[in-house]
Coordinates of C-alpha atoms in Angstrom, one line a residue:
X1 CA 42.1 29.1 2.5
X2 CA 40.6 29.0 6.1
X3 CA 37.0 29.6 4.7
X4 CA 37.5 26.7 2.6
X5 CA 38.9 24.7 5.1
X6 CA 35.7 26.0 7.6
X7 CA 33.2 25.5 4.9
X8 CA 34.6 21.9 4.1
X9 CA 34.5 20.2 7.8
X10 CA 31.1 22.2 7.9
X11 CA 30.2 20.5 5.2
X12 CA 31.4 17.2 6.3
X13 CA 29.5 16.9 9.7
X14 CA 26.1 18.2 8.1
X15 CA 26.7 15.0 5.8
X16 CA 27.8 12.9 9.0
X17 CA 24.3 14.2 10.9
X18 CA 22.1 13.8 7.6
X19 CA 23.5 10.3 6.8
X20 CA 22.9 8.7 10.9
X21 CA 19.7 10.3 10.7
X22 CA 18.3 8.7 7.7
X23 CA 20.4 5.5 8.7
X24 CA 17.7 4.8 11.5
X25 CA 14.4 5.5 8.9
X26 CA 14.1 1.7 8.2
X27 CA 11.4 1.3 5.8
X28 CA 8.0 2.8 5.4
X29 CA 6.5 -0.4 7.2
X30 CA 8.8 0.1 10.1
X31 CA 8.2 3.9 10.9
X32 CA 4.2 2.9 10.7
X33 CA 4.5 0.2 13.4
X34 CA 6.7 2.5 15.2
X35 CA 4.4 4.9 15.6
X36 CA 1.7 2.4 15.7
X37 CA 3.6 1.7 19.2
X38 CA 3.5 4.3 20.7
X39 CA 0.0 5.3 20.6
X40 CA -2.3 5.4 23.8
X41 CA -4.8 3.6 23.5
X42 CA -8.2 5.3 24.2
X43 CA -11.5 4.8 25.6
X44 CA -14.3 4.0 23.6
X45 CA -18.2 5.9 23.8
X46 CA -19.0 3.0 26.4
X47 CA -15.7 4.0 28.9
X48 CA -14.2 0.7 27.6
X49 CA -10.3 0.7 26.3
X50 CA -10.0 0.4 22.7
X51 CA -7.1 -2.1 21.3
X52 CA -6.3 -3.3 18.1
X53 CA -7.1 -6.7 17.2
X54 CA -4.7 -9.2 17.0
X55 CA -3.0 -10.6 13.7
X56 CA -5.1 -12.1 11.7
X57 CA -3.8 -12.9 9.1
X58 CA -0.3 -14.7 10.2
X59 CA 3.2 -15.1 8.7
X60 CA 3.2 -17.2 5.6
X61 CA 6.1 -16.8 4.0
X62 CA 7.7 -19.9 3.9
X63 CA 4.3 -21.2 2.6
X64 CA 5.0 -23.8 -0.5
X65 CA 3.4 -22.3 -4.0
X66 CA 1.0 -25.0 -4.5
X67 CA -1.0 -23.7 -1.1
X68 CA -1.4 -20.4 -2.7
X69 CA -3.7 -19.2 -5.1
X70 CA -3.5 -18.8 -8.6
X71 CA -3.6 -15.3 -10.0
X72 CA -6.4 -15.8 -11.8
X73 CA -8.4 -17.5 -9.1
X74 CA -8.4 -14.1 -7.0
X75 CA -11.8 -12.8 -6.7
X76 CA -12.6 -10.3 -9.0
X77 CA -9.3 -10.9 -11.2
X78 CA -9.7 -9.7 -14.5
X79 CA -8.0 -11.3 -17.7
X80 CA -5.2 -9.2 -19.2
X81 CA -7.4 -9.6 -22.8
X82 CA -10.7 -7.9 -20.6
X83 CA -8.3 -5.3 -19.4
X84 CA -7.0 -4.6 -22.5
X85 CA -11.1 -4.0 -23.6
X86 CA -11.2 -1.6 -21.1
X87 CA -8.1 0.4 -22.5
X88 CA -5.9 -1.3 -19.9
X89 CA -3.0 -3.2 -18.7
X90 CA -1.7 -4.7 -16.1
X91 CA 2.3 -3.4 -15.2
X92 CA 2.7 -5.8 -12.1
X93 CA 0.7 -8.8 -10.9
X94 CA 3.1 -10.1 -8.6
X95 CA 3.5 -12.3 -5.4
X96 CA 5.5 -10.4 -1.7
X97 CA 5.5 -10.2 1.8
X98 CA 2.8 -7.7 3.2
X99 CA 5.7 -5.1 4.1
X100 CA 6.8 -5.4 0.6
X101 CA 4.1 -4.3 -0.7
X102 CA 3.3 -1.7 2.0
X103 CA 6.8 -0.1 1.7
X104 CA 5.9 0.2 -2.4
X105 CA 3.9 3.4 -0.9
X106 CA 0.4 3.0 -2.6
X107 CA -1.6 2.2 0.3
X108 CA -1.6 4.8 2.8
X109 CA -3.2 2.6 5.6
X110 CA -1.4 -0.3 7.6
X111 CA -3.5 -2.7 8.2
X112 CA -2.2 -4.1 11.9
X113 CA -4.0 -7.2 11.6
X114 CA -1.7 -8.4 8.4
X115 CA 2.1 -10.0 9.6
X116 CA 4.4 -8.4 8.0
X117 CA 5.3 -11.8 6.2
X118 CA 2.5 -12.9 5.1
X119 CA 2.3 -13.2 1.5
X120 CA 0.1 -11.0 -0.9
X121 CA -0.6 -10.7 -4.4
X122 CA -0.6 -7.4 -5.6
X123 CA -2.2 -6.4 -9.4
X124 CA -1.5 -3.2 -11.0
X125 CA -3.4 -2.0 -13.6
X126 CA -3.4 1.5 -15.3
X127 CA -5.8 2.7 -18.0
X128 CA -5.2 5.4 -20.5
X129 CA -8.8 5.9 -20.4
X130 CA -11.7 6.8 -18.7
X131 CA -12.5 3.3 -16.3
X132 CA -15.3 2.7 -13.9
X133 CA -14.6 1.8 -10.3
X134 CA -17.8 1.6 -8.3
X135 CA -19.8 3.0 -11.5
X136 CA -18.3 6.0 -11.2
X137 CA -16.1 7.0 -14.4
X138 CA -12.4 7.6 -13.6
X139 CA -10.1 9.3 -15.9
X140 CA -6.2 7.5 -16.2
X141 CA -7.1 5.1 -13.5
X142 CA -4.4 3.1 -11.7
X143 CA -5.9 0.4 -9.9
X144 CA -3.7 -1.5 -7.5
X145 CA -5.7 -4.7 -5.6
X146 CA -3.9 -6.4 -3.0
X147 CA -5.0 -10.6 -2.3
X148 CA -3.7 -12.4 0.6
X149 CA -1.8 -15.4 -1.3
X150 CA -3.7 -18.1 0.7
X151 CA -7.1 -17.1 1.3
X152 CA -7.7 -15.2 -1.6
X153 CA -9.2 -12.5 0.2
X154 CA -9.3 -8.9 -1.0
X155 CA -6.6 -6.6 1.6
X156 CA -6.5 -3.1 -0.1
X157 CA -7.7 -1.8 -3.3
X158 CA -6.3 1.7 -4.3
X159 CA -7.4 3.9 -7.2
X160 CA -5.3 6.7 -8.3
X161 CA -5.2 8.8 -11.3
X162 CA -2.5 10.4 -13.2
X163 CA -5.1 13.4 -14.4
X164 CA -5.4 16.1 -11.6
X165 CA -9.5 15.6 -12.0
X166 CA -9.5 11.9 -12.6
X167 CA -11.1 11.5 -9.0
X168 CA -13.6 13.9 -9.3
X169 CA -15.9 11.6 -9.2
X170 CA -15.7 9.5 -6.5
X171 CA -16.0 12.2 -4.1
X172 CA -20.1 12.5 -6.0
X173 CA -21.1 9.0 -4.6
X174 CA -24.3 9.4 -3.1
X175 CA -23.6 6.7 -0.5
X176 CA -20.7 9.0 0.6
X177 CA -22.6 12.4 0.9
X178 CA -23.9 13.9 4.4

């Protein structure tokens, strides 16, 4: 009975610890601009400080509709009957806040120059298929393009593959060889 009562309040602060620690995570976007924070910044070749630029592209979020661009007025946006052509389809073409779509985890990079709430469209598309990107052929391609709502301008674009040698080759570009 006193192991059990030993292993149960053992038990109990282990989930008391676990539970404050995760409690301060915040989202993906958050522990990026944490650490963002706390870097030094460093000198460049020319002994001159290096500091990241400033926000370009500012909060928009309370934006009305009719000053954003249409879906299918993003450059590059490809019909859902073309992606269907191409053995494709889209599973999310949808409008959210940068951090949004940063905390969806597909884009490993914060860009620092994007608010937080500013407002993005992000396409998904995913081909059971072999799909050029760059006129290289990928195998089960997921392609996720993210637009800034008001510009239209390209953010991110990420391919991924659901075949372990679906990237294979990318790494074979030419322009990306020593």
């Amino acid at each position: 009975m006193k192991k059990r009562a030993i292993l149960a309040v053992a038990s109990l602060l282990l989930l008391i610890l676990t539970s404050q620690a995760y409690a301060h995570l915040g989202s993906r976007y958050d522990s990026a601009k944490a650490v963002l924070e706390k870097v030094t910044p460093t000198k460049d070749p020319d002994n001159k400080e290096v500091k990241l630029v400033d926000v370009s592209y500012k909060a928009n979020k309370d934006i009305s509709n009719n000053k954003l661009k249409n879906v299918d007025k993003l450059p590059g946006y490809v019909s859902e009957a073309d992606i269907a052509k191409k053995g494709g389809k889209y599973t999310l073409k949808s409008l959210m806040t940068y951090k949004e779509y940063f905390d969806m985890g597909i884009d490993p990079m914060l860009r620092h120059d994007i608010d937080p709430n500013r407002i993005v469209w992000v396409l998904i598309s995913k081909f059971d298929k072999t799909h050029n990107v760059d006129g290289q052929p990928v195998e089960k391609a997921t392609v996720t393009a993210a637009y800034d709502a008001e510009t239209g301008a390209m953010i991110s674009l990420v391919v991924t593959s659901s075949d372990p040698q679906g990237l294979k080759n990318l790494n074979k570009r030419p322009d990306l060889q020593n």
